[in-house]
Short mmCIF file of C-alpha atoms in Angstrom, two decimals:
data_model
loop_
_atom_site.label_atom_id
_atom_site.label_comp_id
_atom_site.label_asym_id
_atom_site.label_seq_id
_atom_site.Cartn_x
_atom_site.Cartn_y
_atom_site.Cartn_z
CA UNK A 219 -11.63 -10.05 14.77
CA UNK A 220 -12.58 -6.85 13.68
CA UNK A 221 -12.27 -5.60 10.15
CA UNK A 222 -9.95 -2.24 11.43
CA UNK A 223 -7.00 -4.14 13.41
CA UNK A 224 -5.89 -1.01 15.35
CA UNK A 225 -7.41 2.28 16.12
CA UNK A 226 -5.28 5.53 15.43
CA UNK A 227 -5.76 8.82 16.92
CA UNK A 228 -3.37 11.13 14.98
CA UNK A 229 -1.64 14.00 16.91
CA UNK A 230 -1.51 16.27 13.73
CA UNK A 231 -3.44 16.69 11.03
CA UNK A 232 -2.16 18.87 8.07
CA UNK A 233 -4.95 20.95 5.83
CA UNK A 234 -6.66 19.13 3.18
CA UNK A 235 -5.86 20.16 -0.23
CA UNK A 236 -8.39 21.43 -2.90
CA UNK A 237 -10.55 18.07 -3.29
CA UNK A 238 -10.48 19.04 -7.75
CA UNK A 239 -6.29 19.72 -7.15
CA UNK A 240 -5.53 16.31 -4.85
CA UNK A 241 -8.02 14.14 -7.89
CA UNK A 242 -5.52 15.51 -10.79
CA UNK A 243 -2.96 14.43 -8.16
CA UNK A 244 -4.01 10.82 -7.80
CA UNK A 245 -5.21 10.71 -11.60
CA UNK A 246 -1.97 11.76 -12.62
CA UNK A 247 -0.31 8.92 -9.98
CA UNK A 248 -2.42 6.69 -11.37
CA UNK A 249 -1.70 6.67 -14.81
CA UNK A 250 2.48 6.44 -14.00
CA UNK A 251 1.97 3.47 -11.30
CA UNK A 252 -0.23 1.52 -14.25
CA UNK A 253 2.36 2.79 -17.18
CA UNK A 254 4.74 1.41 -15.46
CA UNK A 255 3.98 -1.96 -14.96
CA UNK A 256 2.91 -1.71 -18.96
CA UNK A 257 6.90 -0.19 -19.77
CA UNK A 258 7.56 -2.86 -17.40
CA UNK A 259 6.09 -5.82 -19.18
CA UNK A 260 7.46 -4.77 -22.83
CA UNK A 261 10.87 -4.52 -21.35
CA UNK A 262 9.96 -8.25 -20.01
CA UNK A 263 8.98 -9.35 -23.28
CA UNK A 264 11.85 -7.52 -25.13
CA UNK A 265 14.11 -9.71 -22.74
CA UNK A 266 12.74 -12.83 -23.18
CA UNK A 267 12.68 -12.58 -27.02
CA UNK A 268 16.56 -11.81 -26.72
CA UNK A 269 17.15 -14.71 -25.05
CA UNK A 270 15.93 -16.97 -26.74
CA UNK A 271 17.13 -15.59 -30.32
CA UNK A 272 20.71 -15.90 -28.20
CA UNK A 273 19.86 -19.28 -27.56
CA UNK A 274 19.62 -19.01 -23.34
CA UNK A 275 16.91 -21.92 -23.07
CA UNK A 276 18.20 -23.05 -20.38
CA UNK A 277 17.49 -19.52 -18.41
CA UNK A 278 14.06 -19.51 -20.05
CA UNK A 279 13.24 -23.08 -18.82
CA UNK A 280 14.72 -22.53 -15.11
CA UNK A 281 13.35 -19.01 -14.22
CA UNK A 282 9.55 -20.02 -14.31
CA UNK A 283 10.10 -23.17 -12.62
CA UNK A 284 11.50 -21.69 -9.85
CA UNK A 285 9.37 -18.38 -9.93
CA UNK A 286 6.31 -20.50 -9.82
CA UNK A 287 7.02 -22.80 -7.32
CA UNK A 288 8.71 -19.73 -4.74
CA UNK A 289 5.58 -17.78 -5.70
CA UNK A 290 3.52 -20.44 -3.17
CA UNK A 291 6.11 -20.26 -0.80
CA UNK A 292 6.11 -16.78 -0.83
CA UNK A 293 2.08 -16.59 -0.20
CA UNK A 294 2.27 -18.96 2.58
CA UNK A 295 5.37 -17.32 4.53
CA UNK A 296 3.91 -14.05 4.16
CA UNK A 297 0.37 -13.74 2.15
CA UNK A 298 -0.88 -10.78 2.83
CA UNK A 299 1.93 -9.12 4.73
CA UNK A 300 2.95 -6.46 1.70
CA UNK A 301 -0.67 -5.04 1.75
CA UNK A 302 -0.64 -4.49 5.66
CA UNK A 303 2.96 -3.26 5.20
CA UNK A 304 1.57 -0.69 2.61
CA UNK A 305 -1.66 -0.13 4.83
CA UNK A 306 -0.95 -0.33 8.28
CA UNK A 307 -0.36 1.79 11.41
CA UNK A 308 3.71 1.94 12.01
CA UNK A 309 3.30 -0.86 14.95
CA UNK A 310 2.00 -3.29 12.46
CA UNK A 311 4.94 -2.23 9.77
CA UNK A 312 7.14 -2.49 12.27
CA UNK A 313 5.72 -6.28 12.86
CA UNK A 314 5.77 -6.76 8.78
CA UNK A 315 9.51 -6.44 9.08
CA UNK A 316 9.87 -9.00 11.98
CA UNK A 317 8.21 -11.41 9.45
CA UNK A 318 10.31 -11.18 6.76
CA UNK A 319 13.51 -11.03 8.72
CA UNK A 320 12.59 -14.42 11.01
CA UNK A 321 9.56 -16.00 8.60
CA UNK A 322 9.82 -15.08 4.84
CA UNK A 323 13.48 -14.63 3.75
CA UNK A 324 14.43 -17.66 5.24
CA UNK A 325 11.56 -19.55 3.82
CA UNK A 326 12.37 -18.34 0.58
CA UNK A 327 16.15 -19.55 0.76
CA UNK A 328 15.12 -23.27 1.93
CA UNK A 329 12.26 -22.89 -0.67
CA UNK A 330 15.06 -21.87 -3.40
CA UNK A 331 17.39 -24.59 -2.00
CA UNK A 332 15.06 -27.20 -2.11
CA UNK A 333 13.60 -26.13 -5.72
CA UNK A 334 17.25 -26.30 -6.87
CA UNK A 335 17.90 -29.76 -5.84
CA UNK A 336 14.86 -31.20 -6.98
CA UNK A 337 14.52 -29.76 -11.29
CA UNK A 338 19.03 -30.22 -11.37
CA UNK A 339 17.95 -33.76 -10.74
CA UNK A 340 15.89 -33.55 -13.44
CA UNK A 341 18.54 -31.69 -16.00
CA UNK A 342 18.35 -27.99 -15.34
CA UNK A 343 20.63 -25.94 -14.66
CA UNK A 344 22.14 -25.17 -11.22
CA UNK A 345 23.07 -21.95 -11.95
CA UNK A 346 19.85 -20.45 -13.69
CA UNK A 347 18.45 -22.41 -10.84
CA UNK A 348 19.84 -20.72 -7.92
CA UNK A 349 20.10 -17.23 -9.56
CA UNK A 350 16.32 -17.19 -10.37
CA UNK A 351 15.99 -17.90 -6.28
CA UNK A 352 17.85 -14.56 -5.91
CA UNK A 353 15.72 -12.95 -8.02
CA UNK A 354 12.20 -14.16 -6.02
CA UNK A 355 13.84 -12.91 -2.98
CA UNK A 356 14.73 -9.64 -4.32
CA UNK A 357 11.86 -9.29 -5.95
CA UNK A 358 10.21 -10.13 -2.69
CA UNK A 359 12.18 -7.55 -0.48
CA UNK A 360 11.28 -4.75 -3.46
CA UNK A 361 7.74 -5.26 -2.59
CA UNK A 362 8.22 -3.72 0.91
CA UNK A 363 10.72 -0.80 -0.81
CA UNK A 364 7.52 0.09 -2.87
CA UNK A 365 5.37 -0.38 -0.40
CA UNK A 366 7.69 2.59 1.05
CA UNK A 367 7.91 5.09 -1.72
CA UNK A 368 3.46 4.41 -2.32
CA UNK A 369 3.16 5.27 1.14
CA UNK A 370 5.11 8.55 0.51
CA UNK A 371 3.02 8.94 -2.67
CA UNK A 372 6.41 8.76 -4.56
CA UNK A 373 5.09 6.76 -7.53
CA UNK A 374 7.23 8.78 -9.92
CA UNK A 375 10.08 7.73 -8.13
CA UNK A 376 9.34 3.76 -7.66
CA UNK A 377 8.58 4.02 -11.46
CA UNK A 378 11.59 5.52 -12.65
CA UNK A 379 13.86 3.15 -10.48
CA UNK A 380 11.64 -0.39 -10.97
CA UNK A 381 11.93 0.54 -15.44
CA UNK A 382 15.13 1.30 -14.68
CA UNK A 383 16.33 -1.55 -13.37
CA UNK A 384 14.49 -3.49 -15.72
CA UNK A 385 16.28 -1.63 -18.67
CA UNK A 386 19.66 -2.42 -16.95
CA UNK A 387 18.59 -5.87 -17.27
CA UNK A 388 18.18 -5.63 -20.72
CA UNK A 389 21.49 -3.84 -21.73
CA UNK A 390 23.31 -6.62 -19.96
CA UNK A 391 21.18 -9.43 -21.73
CA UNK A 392 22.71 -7.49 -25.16
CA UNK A 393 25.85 -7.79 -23.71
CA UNK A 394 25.90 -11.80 -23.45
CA UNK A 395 24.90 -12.06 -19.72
CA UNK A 396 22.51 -15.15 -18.68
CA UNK A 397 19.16 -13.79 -17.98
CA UNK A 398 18.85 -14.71 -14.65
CA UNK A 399 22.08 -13.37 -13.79
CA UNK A 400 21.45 -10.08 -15.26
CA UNK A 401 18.00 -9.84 -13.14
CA UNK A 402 19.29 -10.68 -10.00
CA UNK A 403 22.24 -8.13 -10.37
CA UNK A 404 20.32 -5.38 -11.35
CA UNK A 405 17.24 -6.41 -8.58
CA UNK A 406 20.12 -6.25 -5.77
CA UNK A 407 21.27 -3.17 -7.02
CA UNK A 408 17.70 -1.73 -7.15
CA UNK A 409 17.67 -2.27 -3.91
CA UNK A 410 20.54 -0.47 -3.10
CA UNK A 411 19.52 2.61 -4.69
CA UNK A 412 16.05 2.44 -3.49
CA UNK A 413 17.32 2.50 0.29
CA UNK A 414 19.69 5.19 -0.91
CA UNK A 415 16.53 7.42 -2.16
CA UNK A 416 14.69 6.29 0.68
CA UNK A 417 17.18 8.07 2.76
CA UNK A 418 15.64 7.30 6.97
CA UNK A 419 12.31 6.39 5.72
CA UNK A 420 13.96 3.00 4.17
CA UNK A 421 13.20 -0.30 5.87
CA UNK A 422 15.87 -2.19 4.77
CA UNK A 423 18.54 -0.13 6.61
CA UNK A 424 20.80 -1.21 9.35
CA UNK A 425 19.15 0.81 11.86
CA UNK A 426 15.97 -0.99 11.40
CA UNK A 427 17.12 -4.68 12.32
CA UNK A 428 17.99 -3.79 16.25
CA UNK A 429 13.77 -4.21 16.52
CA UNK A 430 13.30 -7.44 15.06
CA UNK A 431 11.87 -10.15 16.73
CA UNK A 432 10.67 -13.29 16.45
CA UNK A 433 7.59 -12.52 18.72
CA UNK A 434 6.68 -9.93 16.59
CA UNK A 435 6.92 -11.77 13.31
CA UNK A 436 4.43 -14.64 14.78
CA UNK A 437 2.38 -11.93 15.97
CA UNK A 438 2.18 -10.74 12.14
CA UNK A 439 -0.15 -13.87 11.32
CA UNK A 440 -2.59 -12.43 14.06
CA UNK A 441 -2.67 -9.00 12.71
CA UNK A 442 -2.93 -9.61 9.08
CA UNK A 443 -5.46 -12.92 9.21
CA UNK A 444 -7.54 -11.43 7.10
CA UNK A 445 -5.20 -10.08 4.80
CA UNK A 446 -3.43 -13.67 4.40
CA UNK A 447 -7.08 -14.60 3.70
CA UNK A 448 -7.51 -12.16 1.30
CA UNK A 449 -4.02 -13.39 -0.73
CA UNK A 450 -4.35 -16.62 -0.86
CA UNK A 451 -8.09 -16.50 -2.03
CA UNK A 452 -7.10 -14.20 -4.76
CA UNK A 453 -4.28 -16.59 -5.56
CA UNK A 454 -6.96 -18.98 -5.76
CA UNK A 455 -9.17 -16.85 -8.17
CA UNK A 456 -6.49 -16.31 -10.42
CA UNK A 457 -4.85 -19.83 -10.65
CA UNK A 458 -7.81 -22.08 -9.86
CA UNK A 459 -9.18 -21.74 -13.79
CA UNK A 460 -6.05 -22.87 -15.30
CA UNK A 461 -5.46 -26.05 -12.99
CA UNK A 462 -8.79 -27.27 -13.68
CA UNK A 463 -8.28 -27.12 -17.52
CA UNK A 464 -5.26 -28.69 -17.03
CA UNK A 465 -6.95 -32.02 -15.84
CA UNK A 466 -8.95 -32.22 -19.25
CA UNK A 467 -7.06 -30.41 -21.84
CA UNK A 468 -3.75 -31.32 -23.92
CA UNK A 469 -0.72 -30.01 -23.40
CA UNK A 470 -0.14 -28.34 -26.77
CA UNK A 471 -3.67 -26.46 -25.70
CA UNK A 472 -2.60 -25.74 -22.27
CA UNK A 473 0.17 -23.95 -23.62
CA UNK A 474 -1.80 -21.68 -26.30
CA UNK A 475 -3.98 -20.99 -22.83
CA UNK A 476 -1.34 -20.19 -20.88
CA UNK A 477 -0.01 -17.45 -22.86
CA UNK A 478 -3.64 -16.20 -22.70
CA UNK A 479 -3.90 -15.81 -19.13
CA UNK A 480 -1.14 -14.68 -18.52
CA UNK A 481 -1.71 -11.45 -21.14
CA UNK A 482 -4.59 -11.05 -19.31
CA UNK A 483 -3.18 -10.93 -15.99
CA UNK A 484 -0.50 -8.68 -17.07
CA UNK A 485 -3.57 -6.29 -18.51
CA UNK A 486 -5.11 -6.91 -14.61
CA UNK A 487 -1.73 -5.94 -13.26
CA UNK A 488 -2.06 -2.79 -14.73
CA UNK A 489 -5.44 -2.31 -13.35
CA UNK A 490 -3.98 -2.79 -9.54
CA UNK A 491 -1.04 -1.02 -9.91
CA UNK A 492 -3.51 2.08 -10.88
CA UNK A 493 -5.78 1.10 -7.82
CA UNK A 494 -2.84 1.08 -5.87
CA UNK A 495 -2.89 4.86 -5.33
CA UNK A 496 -6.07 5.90 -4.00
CA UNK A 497 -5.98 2.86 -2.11
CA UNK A 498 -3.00 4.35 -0.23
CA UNK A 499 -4.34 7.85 -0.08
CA UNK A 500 -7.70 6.61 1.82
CA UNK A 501 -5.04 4.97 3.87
CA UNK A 502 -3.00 7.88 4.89
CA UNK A 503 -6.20 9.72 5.33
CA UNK A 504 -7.44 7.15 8.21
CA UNK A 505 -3.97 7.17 9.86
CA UNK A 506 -3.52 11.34 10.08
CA UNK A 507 -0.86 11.42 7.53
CA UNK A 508 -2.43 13.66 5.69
CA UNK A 509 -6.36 14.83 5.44
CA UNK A 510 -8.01 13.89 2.00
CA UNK A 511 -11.37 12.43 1.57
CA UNK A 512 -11.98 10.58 -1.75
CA UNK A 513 -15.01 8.35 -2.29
CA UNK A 514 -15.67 4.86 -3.33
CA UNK A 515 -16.96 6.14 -6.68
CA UNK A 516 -13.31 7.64 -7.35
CA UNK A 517 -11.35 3.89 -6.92
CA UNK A 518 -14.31 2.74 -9.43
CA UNK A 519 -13.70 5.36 -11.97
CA UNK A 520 -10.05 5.33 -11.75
CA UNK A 521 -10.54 1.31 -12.49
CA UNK A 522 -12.93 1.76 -15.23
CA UNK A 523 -11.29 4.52 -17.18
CA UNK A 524 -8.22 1.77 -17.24
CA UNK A 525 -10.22 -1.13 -17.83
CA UNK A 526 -12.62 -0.31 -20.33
CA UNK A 527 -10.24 1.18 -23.44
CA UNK A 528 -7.58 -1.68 -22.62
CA UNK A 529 -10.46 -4.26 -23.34
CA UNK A 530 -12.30 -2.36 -26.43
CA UNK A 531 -8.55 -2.15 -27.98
CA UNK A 532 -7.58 -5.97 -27.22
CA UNK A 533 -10.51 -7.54 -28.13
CA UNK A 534 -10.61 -5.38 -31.62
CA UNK A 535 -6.93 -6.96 -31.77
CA UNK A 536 -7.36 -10.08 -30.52
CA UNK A 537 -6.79 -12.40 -33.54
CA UNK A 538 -3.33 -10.42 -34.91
CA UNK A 539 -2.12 -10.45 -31.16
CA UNK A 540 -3.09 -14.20 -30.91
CA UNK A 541 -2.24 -15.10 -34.51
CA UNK A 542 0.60 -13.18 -35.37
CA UNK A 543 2.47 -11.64 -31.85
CA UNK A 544 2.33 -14.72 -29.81
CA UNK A 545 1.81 -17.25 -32.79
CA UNK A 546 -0.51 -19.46 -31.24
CA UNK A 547 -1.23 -22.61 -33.06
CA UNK A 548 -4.99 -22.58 -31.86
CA UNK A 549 -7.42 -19.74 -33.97
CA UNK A 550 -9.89 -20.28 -31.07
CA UNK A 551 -7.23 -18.36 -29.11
CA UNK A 552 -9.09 -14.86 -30.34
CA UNK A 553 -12.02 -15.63 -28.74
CA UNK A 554 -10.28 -17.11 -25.46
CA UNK A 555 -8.92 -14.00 -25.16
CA UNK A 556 -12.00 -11.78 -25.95
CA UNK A 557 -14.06 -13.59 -23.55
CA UNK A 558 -11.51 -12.44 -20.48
CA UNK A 559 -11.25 -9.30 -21.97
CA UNK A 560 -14.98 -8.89 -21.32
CA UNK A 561 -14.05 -9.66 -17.66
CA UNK A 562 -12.35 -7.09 -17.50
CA UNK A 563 -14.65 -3.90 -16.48
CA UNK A 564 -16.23 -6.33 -14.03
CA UNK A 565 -13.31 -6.94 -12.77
CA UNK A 566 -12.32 -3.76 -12.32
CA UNK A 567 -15.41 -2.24 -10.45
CA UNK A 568 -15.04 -5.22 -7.78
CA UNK A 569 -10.93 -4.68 -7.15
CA UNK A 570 -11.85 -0.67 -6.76
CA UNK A 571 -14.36 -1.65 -4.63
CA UNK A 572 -11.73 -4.18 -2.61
CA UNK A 573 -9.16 -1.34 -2.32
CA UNK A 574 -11.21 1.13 -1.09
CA UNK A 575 -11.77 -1.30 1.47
CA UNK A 576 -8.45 -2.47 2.25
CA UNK A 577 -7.45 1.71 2.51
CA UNK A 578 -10.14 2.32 4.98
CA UNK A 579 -8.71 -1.15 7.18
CA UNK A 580 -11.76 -2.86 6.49
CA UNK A 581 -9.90 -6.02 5.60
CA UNK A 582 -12.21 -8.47 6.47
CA UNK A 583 -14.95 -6.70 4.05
CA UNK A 584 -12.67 -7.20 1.48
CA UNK A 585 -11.50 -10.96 2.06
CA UNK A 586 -15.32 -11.83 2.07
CA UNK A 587 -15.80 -9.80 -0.89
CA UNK A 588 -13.71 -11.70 -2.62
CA UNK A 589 -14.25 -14.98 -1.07
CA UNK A 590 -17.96 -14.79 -2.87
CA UNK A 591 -16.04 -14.27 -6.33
CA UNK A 592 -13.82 -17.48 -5.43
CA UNK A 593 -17.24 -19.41 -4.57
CA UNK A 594 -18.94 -18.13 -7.90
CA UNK A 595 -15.93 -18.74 -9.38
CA UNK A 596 -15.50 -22.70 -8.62
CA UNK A 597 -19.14 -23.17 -9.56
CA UNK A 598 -19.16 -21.88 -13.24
CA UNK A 599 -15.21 -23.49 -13.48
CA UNK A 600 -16.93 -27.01 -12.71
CA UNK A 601 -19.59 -25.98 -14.67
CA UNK A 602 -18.10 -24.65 -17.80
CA UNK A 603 -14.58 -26.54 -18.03
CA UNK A 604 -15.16 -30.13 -18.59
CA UNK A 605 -17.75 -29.27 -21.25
CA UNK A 606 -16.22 -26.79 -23.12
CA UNK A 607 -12.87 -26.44 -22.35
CA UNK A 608 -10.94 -23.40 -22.98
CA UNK A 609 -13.64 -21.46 -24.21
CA UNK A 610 -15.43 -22.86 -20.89
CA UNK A 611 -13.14 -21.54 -18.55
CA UNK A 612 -12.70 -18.10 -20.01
CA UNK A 613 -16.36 -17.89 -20.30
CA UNK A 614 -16.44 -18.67 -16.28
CA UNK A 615 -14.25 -16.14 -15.34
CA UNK A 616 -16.09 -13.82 -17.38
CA UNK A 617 -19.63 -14.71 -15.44
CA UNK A 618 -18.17 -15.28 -12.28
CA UNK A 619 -16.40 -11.58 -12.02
CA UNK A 620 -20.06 -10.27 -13.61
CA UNK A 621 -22.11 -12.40 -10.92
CA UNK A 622 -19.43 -11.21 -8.30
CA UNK A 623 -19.84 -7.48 -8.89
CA UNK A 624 -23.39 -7.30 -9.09
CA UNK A 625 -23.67 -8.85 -5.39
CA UNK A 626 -21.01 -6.94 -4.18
CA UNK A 627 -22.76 -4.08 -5.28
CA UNK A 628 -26.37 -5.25 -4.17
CA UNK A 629 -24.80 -5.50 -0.59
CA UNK A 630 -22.87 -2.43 -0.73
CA UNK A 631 -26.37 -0.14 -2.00
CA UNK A 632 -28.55 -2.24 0.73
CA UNK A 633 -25.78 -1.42 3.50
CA UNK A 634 -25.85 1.66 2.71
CA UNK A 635 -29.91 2.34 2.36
CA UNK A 636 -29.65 1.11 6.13
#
């Protein structure tokens, strides 16, 4: 298969814009899709800590059960299909859509149904159960809705109505509402007003579902093999550290660990939603939507100038946001958390790397990209876990995305002497 899954000869080309002009442009873009996701994750937190002050544990316990397990589902039903719905030509959208109609909603439901049935045997809640499966699938069918207004360029737009939404959320957690119930509310009706702003361009409107079919949606897993590939390795990179620490460490660590990661991965969720935009703009370039031309070293700096402050400022504030913000029992929490934050700028070369990629089509470049980082990765996870624990598998993610960018980057400066 080639790396470019369809050729496109645009009819029209509009002029280019002044190259200093369209950078402010995407810098600008950049910095609201990554604020964003950061207003986003306070108004998370803010949430959380309300619920369980109002004493919703059973919401708290239910939501990440079934979050986690529909997350899986979710990869394997359609892993990779947002990015090719972001990145694609229209055919290949129009193929996304067949997916989730015939492949990915209804995998979801069974998943939900099935996820329900199992932890209510097990004493949780059937109604935090089932509402948390609304949220995954809403949350699921907003990925395509902003995979609409980025391919528009309307980040300012996606912003304002994701916060918003999560804000709503909030105000109706104040007023007594169950958590889950409040986020699935507001996600449907997110939806609702994104199609409304979308006006024709939405793809959730009526007009849309006379085109559906289920050839089309198995043709999806042809088109987007790579892309598939390219999710569920990175679901691999992100996860795999945790599950092998989990085989040698104690549960009271795992949990001081856990909250670890996952501040880092909200810090690296930042990162992509900043990479997001000239990823989409290299992508409208290729397909005629409009002529730009922005090179490999702009992705890169865009992903540095994010990474690099984040990390100085976390790692000078490591032990009062281990210590006193999350209260973590464990004081070797501080340097858990430094060591990933030195991950960080290596991290963040390699992703601008893989987006440039994935805007251009080159989508099997970037699954073997970051295959290598998954193969580094299980090495120094084997390697550093069962000796050192924690400390070992922060330290491995730290080498491995190090190791990982300085042979991506040998290949990419001996492809391109050639």
């Amino acid at each position: 298969m080639s790396e470019t899954n369809a050729v496109v000869v645009p009819e029209a080309v509009p002029d280019a814009a002044p190259p200093g002009a369209d950078r402010r442009t995407l810098a600008r873009n950049s910095a609201i899709a990554g604020g964003s996701v950061v207003i986003n994750g306070l108004l998370s937190a803010a949430m959380l800590a309300l619920c369980s002050a109002f004493g919703q544990h059973a919401e708290i316990e239910a939501y990440p059960v079934m979050t986690s397990a529909l997350a899986f589902v979710l990869i394997i039903a359609g892993g990779g299909s947002a990015l090719l719905y972001l990145n694609g030509t229209e055919d290949e959208r129009a193929l996304v859509r067949s997916q989730w109609a015939f492949v990915v909603v209804p995998a979801i439901l069974l998943g939900a149904v099935a996820v329900t049935w199992f932890y209510a045997r097990r004493g949780y809640g059937v109604t935090p159960l089932a509402a948390s499966g609304v949220v995954v699938l809403g949350n699921g069918l907003a990925q395509l809705q902003m995979a609409d207004f980025s391919r528009r360029m309307r980040f300012l737009a996606s912003a304002v109505l994701m916060c918003g939404s999560k804000a709503a959320s909030l105000l109706m957690v104040l007023a007594g509402v169950p958590l889950t119930v409040s986020l699935a509310s507001a996600g449907l009706v997110q939806l609702a007003v994104g199609e409304f702003m979308l006006g024709a361009d939405g793809s959730l409107r009526r007009g849309r579902f006379g085109r559906l079919s289920l050839r089309d949606a198995l043709s999806t897993f042809r088109s987007g093999g790579n892309l598939f590939g390219y999710a569920v390795t990175e679901l691999y990179v992100v996860r795999s550290p945790t599950l092998v620490l989990s085989l040698f460490a104690p549960h009271a660590v795992m949990g001081s660990f856990g909250a670890v990661v996952t501040a880092y991965q909200a810090i690296g969720g930042v990162l992509q939603s900043a990479l997001q935009v000239p990823m989409v703009a290299r992508a409208r370039n290729r397909l005629g939507i409009e002529r730009s031309q922005h090179s490999t070293g702009f992705a890169v700096a865009v992903a540095l100038v994010c990474a690099v402050p984040m990390a100085a400022v976390v790692v000078v504030l490591a032990p009062w946001l281990t210590g006193t913000i999350l209260s973590l029992p464990h004081r070797q929490a501080a340097g858990w958390l430094t060591l990933f934050m030195l991950a960080l700028p290596f991290m963040a070369v390699t992703r601008g790397l893989l987006c440039t990629w994935i805007g251009d089509g080159r989508y099997g470049r970037a699954t073997k990209a970051i295959a290598v980082l998954a193969g580094i990765l299980t090495v120094t996870v084997a390697i550093g876990v069962p000796r050192f624990g924690p400390l070992g598998a922060a330290a491995a993610t730290a080498v491995a995305e190090a190791l990982a960018m300085a042979a991506i980057l040998a290949w990419f400066w001996l492809r391109r002497r050639r």
